[in-house]
Amino acid sequence: MSETAARDAHLLALTGIDRIDALQEAVARLGECDRVRAAQLGREAYMLATQAGDELRAARCLLLLTALGLPIVPGEATDDDLRRALSHLASAQLLYDDLTRQLHVQADQLARSTQEDLLTGLASRRAFCETLALSFRRARRLNYPLSVALLDLDDFRRVNEAFSYAVGDEVLRRVAQVLREQCRSKDLLARYGGEEFALMLPGIGAGEVDHTAERFRQAVEQYNWSMVRPGLRVTLSVGVCSDLPSTGHEGMLALAEEKLLEAKQAGRNLVRG
């Protein structure tokens, strides 16, 4: 028998108390002390909030007490105390339900925002780049034509300053709608940045991409923007790339960005490829 076991046996013989049982009882008593103290502090906070007329704070105190499984009022509470506590408990439940709904909405929005631009409903930049990376590898492997276009609104800051940011947001939504109407089912259109859009065109190579991009440019230019605001005019510049460089889809986007800069420097409202 080990020395520890011998001491335990001696203690049990002298007192009738098992050491392990005694330790477990001590831990349980400490836990109960913590619960009593938590209940005391929680009730004090609840009563102070009630006296101050702070319904929201009182409801939060009750949420804490009920989450800990603690009684919300002491045993000597009056009927009025109980009625008040029940009223606040109902408020606490409403608060909890409302917070839960808000958390679910925020979680859904966060999940959507990684794949979808919330203002325009288009694909997000992240979703676009992920899809382009896959399509790029497939196009390289199969020697399949693939083009990308970057489309940037011209003088968009002027739209915000002259007409308001609300009008600017509406312009972005309308541009997204106009561009979407020009897309085939297999094209991918995304909001790439603030006033910049990205377009992936599978099956379209160097011989067609300029003409295709020109169709998108004209659709935006010819839209009846006076329906949004009298005197409003919206155009965009486009840079395209049909090369499949060794630097991957990032290199393809970089080449399209260079062509977009050329279109801007050449006077805007142009396609360069």
PDB file of C-alpha atoms in Angstrom:
ATOM      1  CA  MET A   1       0.000   0.000   0.000  1.00  0.00           C
ATOM      2  CA  SER A   2       1.342   3.434  -0.908  1.00  0.00           C
ATOM      3  CA  GLU A   3       1.976   6.100   1.731  1.00  0.00           C
ATOM      4  CA  THR A   4      -0.956   8.214   0.454  1.00  0.00           C
ATOM      5  CA  ALA A   5      -3.327   5.248   0.500  1.00  0.00           C
ATOM      6  CA  ALA A   6      -2.189   4.373   4.029  1.00  0.00           C
ATOM      7  CA  ARG A   7      -2.914   7.906   5.254  1.00  0.00           C
ATOM      8  CA  ASP A   8      -6.345   7.828   3.579  1.00  0.00           C
ATOM      9  CA  ALA A   9      -7.154   4.524   5.295  1.00  0.00           C
ATOM     10  CA  HIS A  10      -6.004   5.899   8.674  1.00  0.00           C
ATOM     11  CA  LEU A  11      -8.158   9.044   8.216  1.00  0.00           C
ATOM     12  CA  LEU A  12     -11.186   6.940   7.306  1.00  0.00           C
ATOM     13  CA  ALA A  13     -10.673   4.688  10.349  1.00  0.00           C
ATOM     14  CA  LEU A  14     -10.362   7.622  12.765  1.00  0.00           C
ATOM     15  CA  THR A  15     -13.093   9.955  11.406  1.00  0.00           C
ATOM     16  CA  GLY A  16     -15.234   7.948   9.030  1.00  0.00           C
ATOM     17  CA  ILE A  17     -14.455  10.538   6.313  1.00  0.00           C
ATOM     18  CA  ASP A  18     -13.038   9.589   2.927  1.00  0.00           C
ATOM     19  CA  ARG A  19     -10.476  12.162   1.740  1.00  0.00           C
ATOM     20  CA  ILE A  20     -11.682  12.219  -1.879  1.00  0.00           C
ATOM     21  CA  ASP A  21     -15.309  12.629  -0.778  1.00  0.00           C
ATOM     22  CA  ALA A  22     -14.253  15.445   1.539  1.00  0.00           C
ATOM     23  CA  LEU A  23     -12.424  17.252  -1.278  1.00  0.00           C
ATOM     24  CA  GLN A  24     -15.405  16.909  -3.598  1.00  0.00           C
ATOM     25  CA  GLU A  25     -17.692  18.283  -0.872  1.00  0.00           C
ATOM     26  CA  ALA A  26     -15.335  21.233  -0.359  1.00  0.00           C
ATOM     27  CA  VAL A  27     -15.338  22.012  -4.080  1.00  0.00           C
ATOM     28  CA  ALA A  28     -19.135  21.807  -4.148  1.00  0.00           C
ATOM     29  CA  ARG A  29     -19.383  24.208  -1.199  1.00  0.00           C
ATOM     30  CA  LEU A  30     -17.022  26.649  -2.904  1.00  0.00           C
ATOM     31  CA  GLY A  31     -19.167  26.462  -6.039  1.00  0.00           C
ATOM     32  CA  GLU A  32     -22.291  27.134  -3.997  1.00  0.00           C
ATOM     33  CA  CYS A  33     -20.585  30.123  -2.356  1.00  0.00           C
ATOM     34  CA  ASP A  34     -19.810  31.505  -5.804  1.00  0.00           C
ATOM     35  CA  ARG A  35     -23.433  31.036  -6.854  1.00  0.00           C
ATOM     36  CA  VAL A  36     -24.695  32.744  -3.698  1.00  0.00           C
ATOM     37  CA  ARG A  37     -22.324  35.665  -4.241  1.00  0.00           C
ATOM     38  CA  ALA A  38     -23.307  35.914  -7.919  1.00  0.00           C
ATOM     39  CA  ALA A  39     -26.969  35.845  -6.938  1.00  0.00           C
ATOM     40  CA  GLN A  40     -26.394  38.563  -4.341  1.00  0.00           C
ATOM     41  CA  LEU A  41     -24.510  40.823  -6.755  1.00  0.00           C
ATOM     42  CA  GLY A  42     -26.978  40.145  -9.561  1.00  0.00           C
ATOM     43  CA  ARG A  43     -29.962  40.969  -7.361  1.00  0.00           C
ATOM     44  CA  GLU A  44     -28.295  44.137  -6.085  1.00  0.00           C
ATOM     45  CA  ALA A  45     -27.641  45.283  -9.662  1.00  0.00           C
ATOM     46  CA  TYR A  46     -31.196  44.354 -10.607  1.00  0.00           C
ATOM     47  CA  MET A  47     -32.711  46.301  -7.687  1.00  0.00           C
ATOM     48  CA  LEU A  48     -30.539  49.359  -8.415  1.00  0.00           C
ATOM     49  CA  ALA A  49     -31.574  49.293 -12.071  1.00  0.00           C
ATOM     50  CA  THR A  50     -35.236  48.909 -11.081  1.00  0.00           C
ATOM     51  CA  GLN A  51     -35.063  51.824  -8.635  1.00  0.00           C
ATOM     52  CA  ALA A  52     -33.390  53.967 -11.294  1.00  0.00           C
ATOM     53  CA  GLY A  53     -36.099  53.101 -13.810  1.00  0.00           C
ATOM     54  CA  ASP A  54     -33.515  51.579 -16.156  1.00  0.00           C
ATOM     55  CA  GLU A  55     -35.641  48.882 -17.785  1.00  0.00           C
ATOM     56  CA  LEU A  56     -32.941  47.753 -20.209  1.00  0.00           C
ATOM     57  CA  ARG A  57     -30.323  47.324 -17.497  1.00  0.00           C
ATOM     58  CA  ALA A  58     -32.809  45.491 -15.268  1.00  0.00           C
ATOM     59  CA  ALA A  59     -33.602  43.137 -18.139  1.00  0.00           C
ATOM     60  CA  ARG A  60     -29.905  42.434 -18.671  1.00  0.00           C
ATOM     61  CA  CYS A  61     -29.432  41.622 -14.981  1.00  0.00           C
ATOM     62  CA  LEU A  62     -32.288  39.145 -15.186  1.00  0.00           C
ATOM     63  CA  LEU A  63     -30.769  37.570 -18.277  1.00  0.00           C
ATOM     64  CA  LEU A  64     -27.550  37.003 -16.336  1.00  0.00           C
ATOM     65  CA  LEU A  65     -29.332  35.559 -13.293  1.00  0.00           C
ATOM     66  CA  THR A  66     -31.469  33.199 -15.339  1.00  0.00           C
ATOM     67  CA  ALA A  67     -28.470  32.131 -17.445  1.00  0.00           C
ATOM     68  CA  LEU A  68     -26.704  31.134 -14.192  1.00  0.00           C
ATOM     69  CA  GLY A  69     -29.801  29.276 -13.029  1.00  0.00           C
ATOM     70  CA  LEU A  70     -30.199  31.619 -10.059  1.00  0.00           C
ATOM     71  CA  PRO A  71     -33.484  32.817  -8.527  1.00  0.00           C
ATOM     72  CA  ILE A  72     -34.261  36.329  -9.649  1.00  0.00           C
ATOM     73  CA  VAL A  73     -35.542  37.562  -6.273  1.00  0.00           C
ATOM     74  CA  PRO A  74     -34.693  36.472  -2.681  1.00  0.00           C
ATOM     75  CA  GLY A  75     -37.031  34.258  -0.710  1.00  0.00           C
ATOM     76  CA  GLU A  76     -38.529  37.131   1.280  1.00  0.00           C
ATOM     77  CA  ALA A  77     -39.708  38.963  -1.859  1.00  0.00           C
ATOM     78  CA  THR A  78     -43.183  40.499  -1.837  1.00  0.00           C
ATOM     79  CA  ASP A  79     -45.859  39.886  -4.446  1.00  0.00           C
ATOM     80  CA  ASP A  80     -45.023  43.266  -5.990  1.00  0.00           C
ATOM     81  CA  ASP A  81     -41.363  42.242  -6.220  1.00  0.00           C
ATOM     82  CA  LEU A  82     -42.348  39.054  -7.999  1.00  0.00           C
ATOM     83  CA  ARG A  83     -44.691  40.828 -10.413  1.00  0.00           C
ATOM     84  CA  ARG A  84     -42.028  43.408 -11.208  1.00  0.00           C
ATOM     85  CA  ALA A  85     -39.435  40.690 -11.716  1.00  0.00           C
ATOM     86  CA  LEU A  86     -41.739  38.750 -14.024  1.00  0.00           C
ATOM     87  CA  SER A  87     -42.394  41.902 -16.040  1.00  0.00           C
ATOM     88  CA  HIS A  88     -38.682  42.537 -16.368  1.00  0.00           C
ATOM     89  CA  LEU A  89     -38.089  38.883 -17.189  1.00  0.00           C
ATOM     90  CA  ALA A  90     -40.540  39.214 -20.089  1.00  0.00           C
ATOM     91  CA  SER A  91     -38.612  42.310 -21.224  1.00  0.00           C
ATOM     92  CA  ALA A  92     -35.391  40.338 -20.895  1.00  0.00           C
ATOM     93  CA  GLN A  93     -36.771  37.584 -23.098  1.00  0.00           C
ATOM     94  CA  LEU A  94     -37.782  40.129 -25.746  1.00  0.00           C
ATOM     95  CA  LEU A  95     -34.315  41.674 -25.534  1.00  0.00           C
ATOM     96  CA  TYR A  96     -32.705  38.254 -25.898  1.00  0.00           C
ATOM     97  CA  ASP A  97     -34.897  37.372 -28.889  1.00  0.00           C
ATOM     98  CA  ASP A  98     -34.130  40.713 -30.559  1.00  0.00           C
ATOM     99  CA  LEU A  99     -30.379  40.321 -30.015  1.00  0.00           C
ATOM    100  CA  THR A 100     -30.538  36.780 -31.382  1.00  0.00           C
ATOM    101  CA  ARG A 101     -32.324  37.996 -34.516  1.00  0.00           C
ATOM    102  CA  GLN A 102     -29.755  40.751 -34.990  1.00  0.00           C
ATOM    103  CA  LEU A 103     -26.899  38.259 -34.676  1.00  0.00           C
ATOM    104  CA  HIS A 104     -28.486  35.976 -37.266  1.00  0.00           C
ATOM    105  CA  VAL A 105     -28.979  38.908 -39.664  1.00  0.00           C
ATOM    106  CA  GLN A 106     -25.374  40.049 -39.193  1.00  0.00           C
ATOM    107  CA  ALA A 107     -24.086  36.512 -39.720  1.00  0.00           C
ATOM    108  CA  ASP A 108     -26.106  36.196 -42.933  1.00  0.00           C
ATOM    109  CA  GLN A 109     -24.870  39.580 -44.166  1.00  0.00           C
ATOM    110  CA  LEU A 110     -21.271  38.643 -43.396  1.00  0.00           C
ATOM    111  CA  ALA A 111     -21.614  35.358 -45.282  1.00  0.00           C
ATOM    112  CA  ARG A 112     -23.224  37.141 -48.240  1.00  0.00           C
ATOM    113  CA  SER A 113     -20.684  39.970 -48.281  1.00  0.00           C
ATOM    114  CA  THR A 114     -17.835  37.542 -48.981  1.00  0.00           C
ATOM    115  CA  GLN A 115     -19.572  36.355 -52.158  1.00  0.00           C
ATOM    116  CA  GLU A 116     -21.924  39.199 -53.093  1.00  0.00           C
ATOM    117  CA  ASP A 117     -21.711  42.977 -53.210  1.00  0.00           C
ATOM    118  CA  LEU A 118     -24.577  44.175 -51.030  1.00  0.00           C
ATOM    119  CA  LEU A 119     -25.177  47.445 -52.926  1.00  0.00           C
ATOM    120  CA  THR A 120     -25.413  46.078 -56.467  1.00  0.00           C
ATOM    121  CA  GLY A 121     -26.171  42.401 -55.942  1.00  0.00           C
ATOM    122  CA  LEU A 122     -23.234  41.482 -58.189  1.00  0.00           C
ATOM    123  CA  ALA A 123     -20.498  39.031 -57.299  1.00  0.00           C
ATOM    124  CA  SER A 124     -17.919  40.380 -54.861  1.00  0.00           C
ATOM    125  CA  ARG A 125     -14.276  40.933 -55.780  1.00  0.00           C
ATOM    126  CA  ARG A 126     -13.320  37.889 -53.736  1.00  0.00           C
ATOM    127  CA  ALA A 127     -15.852  35.651 -55.494  1.00  0.00           C
ATOM    128  CA  PHE A 128     -14.754  36.999 -58.885  1.00  0.00           C
ATOM    129  CA  CYS A 129     -11.060  36.333 -58.256  1.00  0.00           C
ATOM    130  CA  GLU A 130     -11.740  32.827 -56.950  1.00  0.00           C
ATOM    131  CA  THR A 131     -13.798  31.951 -60.036  1.00  0.00           C
ATOM    132  CA  LEU A 132     -11.331  33.602 -62.418  1.00  0.00           C
ATOM    133  CA  ALA A 133      -8.457  31.612 -60.904  1.00  0.00           C
ATOM    134  CA  LEU A 134     -10.267  28.346 -61.647  1.00  0.00           C
ATOM    135  CA  SER A 135     -11.297  29.441 -65.148  1.00  0.00           C
ATOM    136  CA  PHE A 136      -7.768  30.655 -65.908  1.00  0.00           C
ATOM    137  CA  ARG A 137      -6.206  27.292 -65.012  1.00  0.00           C
ATOM    138  CA  ARG A 138      -8.814  25.473 -67.106  1.00  0.00           C
ATOM    139  CA  ALA A 139      -8.250  27.806 -70.078  1.00  0.00           C
ATOM    140  CA  ARG A 140      -4.469  27.299 -69.913  1.00  0.00           C
ATOM    141  CA  ARG A 141      -4.841  23.535 -69.653  1.00  0.00           C
ATOM    142  CA  LEU A 142      -7.351  23.215 -72.510  1.00  0.00           C
ATOM    143  CA  ASN A 143      -6.041  26.099 -74.652  1.00  0.00           C
ATOM    144  CA  TYR A 144      -9.479  27.669 -74.342  1.00  0.00           C
ATOM    145  CA  PRO A 145     -10.078  31.394 -75.000  1.00  0.00           C
ATOM    146  CA  LEU A 146     -10.746  33.561 -71.955  1.00  0.00           C
ATOM    147  CA  SER A 147     -10.896  37.340 -71.579  1.00  0.00           C
ATOM    148  CA  VAL A 148     -11.319  39.767 -68.714  1.00  0.00           C
ATOM    149  CA  ALA A 149     -12.394  43.390 -68.737  1.00  0.00           C
ATOM    150  CA  LEU A 150     -12.096  46.050 -66.063  1.00  0.00           C
ATOM    151  CA  LEU A 151     -14.711  48.799 -66.389  1.00  0.00           C
ATOM    152  CA  ASP A 152     -14.320  52.002 -64.399  1.00  0.00           C
ATOM    153  CA  LEU A 153     -16.834  54.865 -64.225  1.00  0.00           C
ATOM    154  CA  ASP A 154     -15.448  58.165 -65.493  1.00  0.00           C
ATOM    155  CA  ASP A 155     -15.312  61.137 -63.090  1.00  0.00           C
ATOM    156  CA  PHE A 156     -17.457  59.329 -60.544  1.00  0.00           C
ATOM    157  CA  ARG A 157     -16.326  61.699 -57.799  1.00  0.00           C
ATOM    158  CA  ARG A 158     -17.986  64.501 -59.747  1.00  0.00           C
ATOM    159  CA  VAL A 159     -21.289  62.585 -59.659  1.00  0.00           C
ATOM    160  CA  ASN A 160     -21.094  62.301 -55.870  1.00  0.00           C
ATOM    161  CA  GLU A 161     -20.116  65.934 -55.409  1.00  0.00           C
ATOM    162  CA  ALA A 162     -22.608  67.406 -57.885  1.00  0.00           C
ATOM    163  CA  PHE A 163     -25.620  65.216 -57.136  1.00  0.00           C
ATOM    164  CA  SER A 164     -25.013  63.561 -53.687  1.00  0.00           C
ATOM    165  CA  TYR A 165     -23.735  60.206 -52.509  1.00  0.00           C
ATOM    166  CA  ALA A 166     -27.260  58.779 -52.603  1.00  0.00           C
ATOM    167  CA  VAL A 167     -27.379  59.487 -56.338  1.00  0.00           C
ATOM    168  CA  GLY A 168     -23.922  57.954 -56.650  1.00  0.00           C
ATOM    169  CA  ASP A 169     -25.186  54.738 -55.060  1.00  0.00           C
ATOM    170  CA  GLU A 170     -28.168  54.702 -57.414  1.00  0.00           C
ATOM    171  CA  VAL A 171     -25.820  55.162 -60.380  1.00  0.00           C
ATOM    172  CA  LEU A 172     -23.800  52.139 -59.251  1.00  0.00           C
ATOM    173  CA  ARG A 173     -26.968  50.062 -58.996  1.00  0.00           C
ATOM    174  CA  ARG A 174     -28.169  51.168 -62.457  1.00  0.00           C
ATOM    175  CA  VAL A 175     -24.763  50.546 -64.048  1.00  0.00           C
ATOM    176  CA  ALA A 176     -24.758  47.061 -62.540  1.00  0.00           C
ATOM    177  CA  GLN A 177     -28.215  46.459 -64.007  1.00  0.00           C
ATOM    178  CA  VAL A 178     -27.233  47.741 -67.472  1.00  0.00           C
ATOM    179  CA  LEU A 179     -24.050  45.660 -67.553  1.00  0.00           C
ATOM    180  CA  ARG A 180     -25.859  42.567 -66.291  1.00  0.00           C
ATOM    181  CA  GLU A 181     -28.349  42.843 -69.158  1.00  0.00           C
ATOM    182  CA  GLN A 182     -25.462  42.631 -71.640  1.00  0.00           C
ATOM    183  CA  CYS A 183     -24.013  39.470 -70.097  1.00  0.00           C
ATOM    184  CA  ARG A 184     -24.403  35.938 -71.358  1.00  0.00           C
ATOM    185  CA  SER A 185     -25.339  33.251 -68.851  1.00  0.00           C
ATOM    186  CA  LYS A 186     -21.733  32.035 -68.588  1.00  0.00           C
ATOM    187  CA  ASP A 187     -20.199  35.500 -68.107  1.00  0.00           C
ATOM    188  CA  LEU A 188     -19.330  36.666 -64.606  1.00  0.00           C
ATOM    189  CA  LEU A 189     -19.847  40.305 -63.626  1.00  0.00           C
ATOM    190  CA  ALA A 190     -18.593  41.663 -60.312  1.00  0.00           C
ATOM    191  CA  ARG A 191     -18.184  44.896 -58.454  1.00  0.00           C
ATOM    192  CA  TYR A 192     -14.411  45.025 -58.284  1.00  0.00           C
ATOM    193  CA  GLY A 193     -13.920  48.229 -56.307  1.00  0.00           C
ATOM    194  CA  GLY A 194     -15.660  51.492 -55.448  1.00  0.00           C
ATOM    195  CA  GLU A 195     -16.742  52.479 -58.971  1.00  0.00           C
ATOM    196  CA  GLU A 196     -14.935  49.686 -60.809  1.00  0.00           C
ATOM    197  CA  PHE A 197     -16.492  46.536 -62.249  1.00  0.00           C
ATOM    198  CA  ALA A 198     -14.872  43.344 -63.505  1.00  0.00           C
ATOM    199  CA  LEU A 199     -16.112  41.061 -66.250  1.00  0.00           C
ATOM    200  CA  MET A 200     -14.993  37.523 -67.082  1.00  0.00           C
ATOM    201  CA  LEU A 201     -15.773  36.387 -70.632  1.00  0.00           C
ATOM    202  CA  PRO A 202     -15.232  32.643 -71.163  1.00  0.00           C
ATOM    203  CA  GLY A 203     -14.868  31.540 -74.774  1.00  0.00           C
ATOM    204  CA  ILE A 204     -14.063  35.042 -76.039  1.00  0.00           C
ATOM    205  CA  GLY A 205     -10.562  35.664 -77.347  1.00  0.00           C
ATOM    206  CA  ALA A 206      -8.551  38.534 -78.772  1.00  0.00           C
ATOM    207  CA  GLY A 207     -10.575  38.721 -81.977  1.00  0.00           C
ATOM    208  CA  GLU A 208     -13.876  39.392 -80.211  1.00  0.00           C
ATOM    209  CA  VAL A 209     -13.157  40.993 -76.873  1.00  0.00           C
ATOM    210  CA  ASP A 210     -12.819  44.606 -78.077  1.00  0.00           C
ATOM    211  CA  HIS A 211     -16.172  44.444 -79.855  1.00  0.00           C
ATOM    212  CA  THR A 212     -17.793  42.833 -76.806  1.00  0.00           C
ATOM    213  CA  ALA A 213     -16.355  45.442 -74.437  1.00  0.00           C
ATOM    214  CA  GLU A 214     -17.515  48.218 -76.763  1.00  0.00           C
ATOM    215  CA  ARG A 215     -21.061  46.887 -76.507  1.00  0.00           C
ATOM    216  CA  PHE A 216     -20.920  47.172 -72.708  1.00  0.00           C
ATOM    217  CA  ARG A 217     -19.453  50.683 -72.923  1.00  0.00           C
ATOM    218  CA  GLN A 218     -22.157  51.875 -75.309  1.00  0.00           C
ATOM    219  CA  ALA A 219     -24.935  50.378 -73.188  1.00  0.00           C
ATOM    220  CA  VAL A 220     -23.889  52.530 -70.227  1.00  0.00           C
ATOM    221  CA  GLU A 221     -23.361  55.671 -72.315  1.00  0.00           C
ATOM    222  CA  GLN A 222     -26.743  55.341 -74.052  1.00  0.00           C
ATOM    223  CA  TYR A 223     -28.771  54.663 -70.922  1.00  0.00           C
ATOM    224  CA  ASN A 224     -31.311  57.395 -70.114  1.00  0.00           C
ATOM    225  CA  TRP A 225     -29.560  58.818 -67.053  1.00  0.00           C
ATOM    226  CA  SER A 226     -31.925  61.794 -66.879  1.00  0.00           C
ATOM    227  CA  MET A 227     -34.402  59.399 -65.251  1.00  0.00           C
ATOM    228  CA  VAL A 228     -32.085  59.378 -62.249  1.00  0.00           C
ATOM    229  CA  ARG A 229     -31.301  63.116 -62.279  1.00  0.00           C
ATOM    230  CA  PRO A 230     -31.721  65.762 -64.996  1.00  0.00           C
ATOM    231  CA  GLY A 231     -28.354  66.636 -66.464  1.00  0.00           C
ATOM    232  CA  LEU A 232     -26.685  63.445 -65.247  1.00  0.00           C
ATOM    233  CA  ARG A 233     -24.289  61.767 -67.696  1.00  0.00           C
ATOM    234  CA  VAL A 234     -22.458  58.525 -66.971  1.00  0.00           C
ATOM    235  CA  THR A 235     -19.712  56.867 -69.024  1.00  0.00           C
ATOM    236  CA  LEU A 236     -17.051  54.292 -68.334  1.00  0.00           C
ATOM    237  CA  SER A 237     -13.597  53.357 -69.573  1.00  0.00           C
ATOM    238  CA  VAL A 238     -12.670  49.743 -70.258  1.00  0.00           C
ATOM    239  CA  GLY A 239      -9.406  47.829 -70.255  1.00  0.00           C
ATOM    240  CA  VAL A 240      -9.405  44.271 -71.609  1.00  0.00           C
ATOM    241  CA  CYS A 241      -6.997  41.348 -71.674  1.00  0.00           C
ATOM    242  CA  SER A 242      -7.184  38.071 -73.579  1.00  0.00           C
ATOM    243  CA  ASP A 243      -3.650  36.857 -72.817  1.00  0.00           C
ATOM    244  CA  LEU A 244      -3.084  33.944 -70.442  1.00  0.00           C
ATOM    245  CA  PRO A 245       0.249  34.955 -68.887  1.00  0.00           C
ATOM    246  CA  SER A 246       2.515  32.708 -66.831  1.00  0.00           C
ATOM    247  CA  THR A 247       1.861  35.018 -63.874  1.00  0.00           C
ATOM    248  CA  GLY A 248      -1.629  33.554 -63.544  1.00  0.00           C
ATOM    249  CA  HIS A 249      -4.992  35.248 -63.268  1.00  0.00           C
ATOM    250  CA  GLU A 250      -3.400  38.054 -61.216  1.00  0.00           C
ATOM    251  CA  GLY A 251      -1.178  38.835 -64.194  1.00  0.00           C
ATOM    252  CA  MET A 252      -4.206  38.858 -66.466  1.00  0.00           C
ATOM    253  CA  LEU A 253      -5.940  41.390 -64.219  1.00  0.00           C
ATOM    254  CA  ALA A 254      -2.769  43.499 -64.055  1.00  0.00           C
ATOM    255  CA  LEU A 255      -2.641  43.655 -67.863  1.00  0.00           C
ATOM    256  CA  ALA A 256      -6.313  44.671 -68.003  1.00  0.00           C
ATOM    257  CA  GLU A 257      -5.561  47.371 -65.410  1.00  0.00           C
ATOM    258  CA  GLU A 258      -2.786  48.749 -67.620  1.00  0.00           C
ATOM    259  CA  LYS A 259      -5.164  48.933 -70.580  1.00  0.00           C
ATOM    260  CA  LEU A 260      -7.775  50.641 -68.410  1.00  0.00           C
ATOM    261  CA  LEU A 261      -5.216  53.302 -67.497  1.00  0.00           C
ATOM    262  CA  GLU A 262      -4.483  53.796 -71.209  1.00  0.00           C
ATOM    263  CA  ALA A 263      -8.206  54.347 -71.864  1.00  0.00           C
ATOM    264  CA  LYS A 264      -8.355  56.944 -69.080  1.00  0.00           C
ATOM    265  CA  GLN A 265      -5.274  58.764 -70.334  1.00  0.00           C
ATOM    266  CA  ALA A 266      -6.580  58.748 -73.924  1.00  0.00           C
ATOM    267  CA  GLY A 267      -9.657  60.750 -72.920  1.00  0.00           C
ATOM    268  CA  ARG A 268     -12.008  58.332 -71.100  1.00  0.00           C
ATOM    269  CA  ASN A 269     -15.175  56.641 -72.351  1.00  0.00           C
ATOM    270  CA  LEU A 270     -12.992  54.332 -74.456  1.00  0.00           C
ATOM    271  CA  VAL A 271     -12.059  50.659 -74.750  1.00  0.00           C
ATOM    272  CA  ARG A 272      -8.401  49.645 -74.845  1.00  0.00           C
ATOM    273  CA  GLY A 273      -7.092  46.126 -75.333  1.00  0.00           C
TER     274      GLY A 273
END
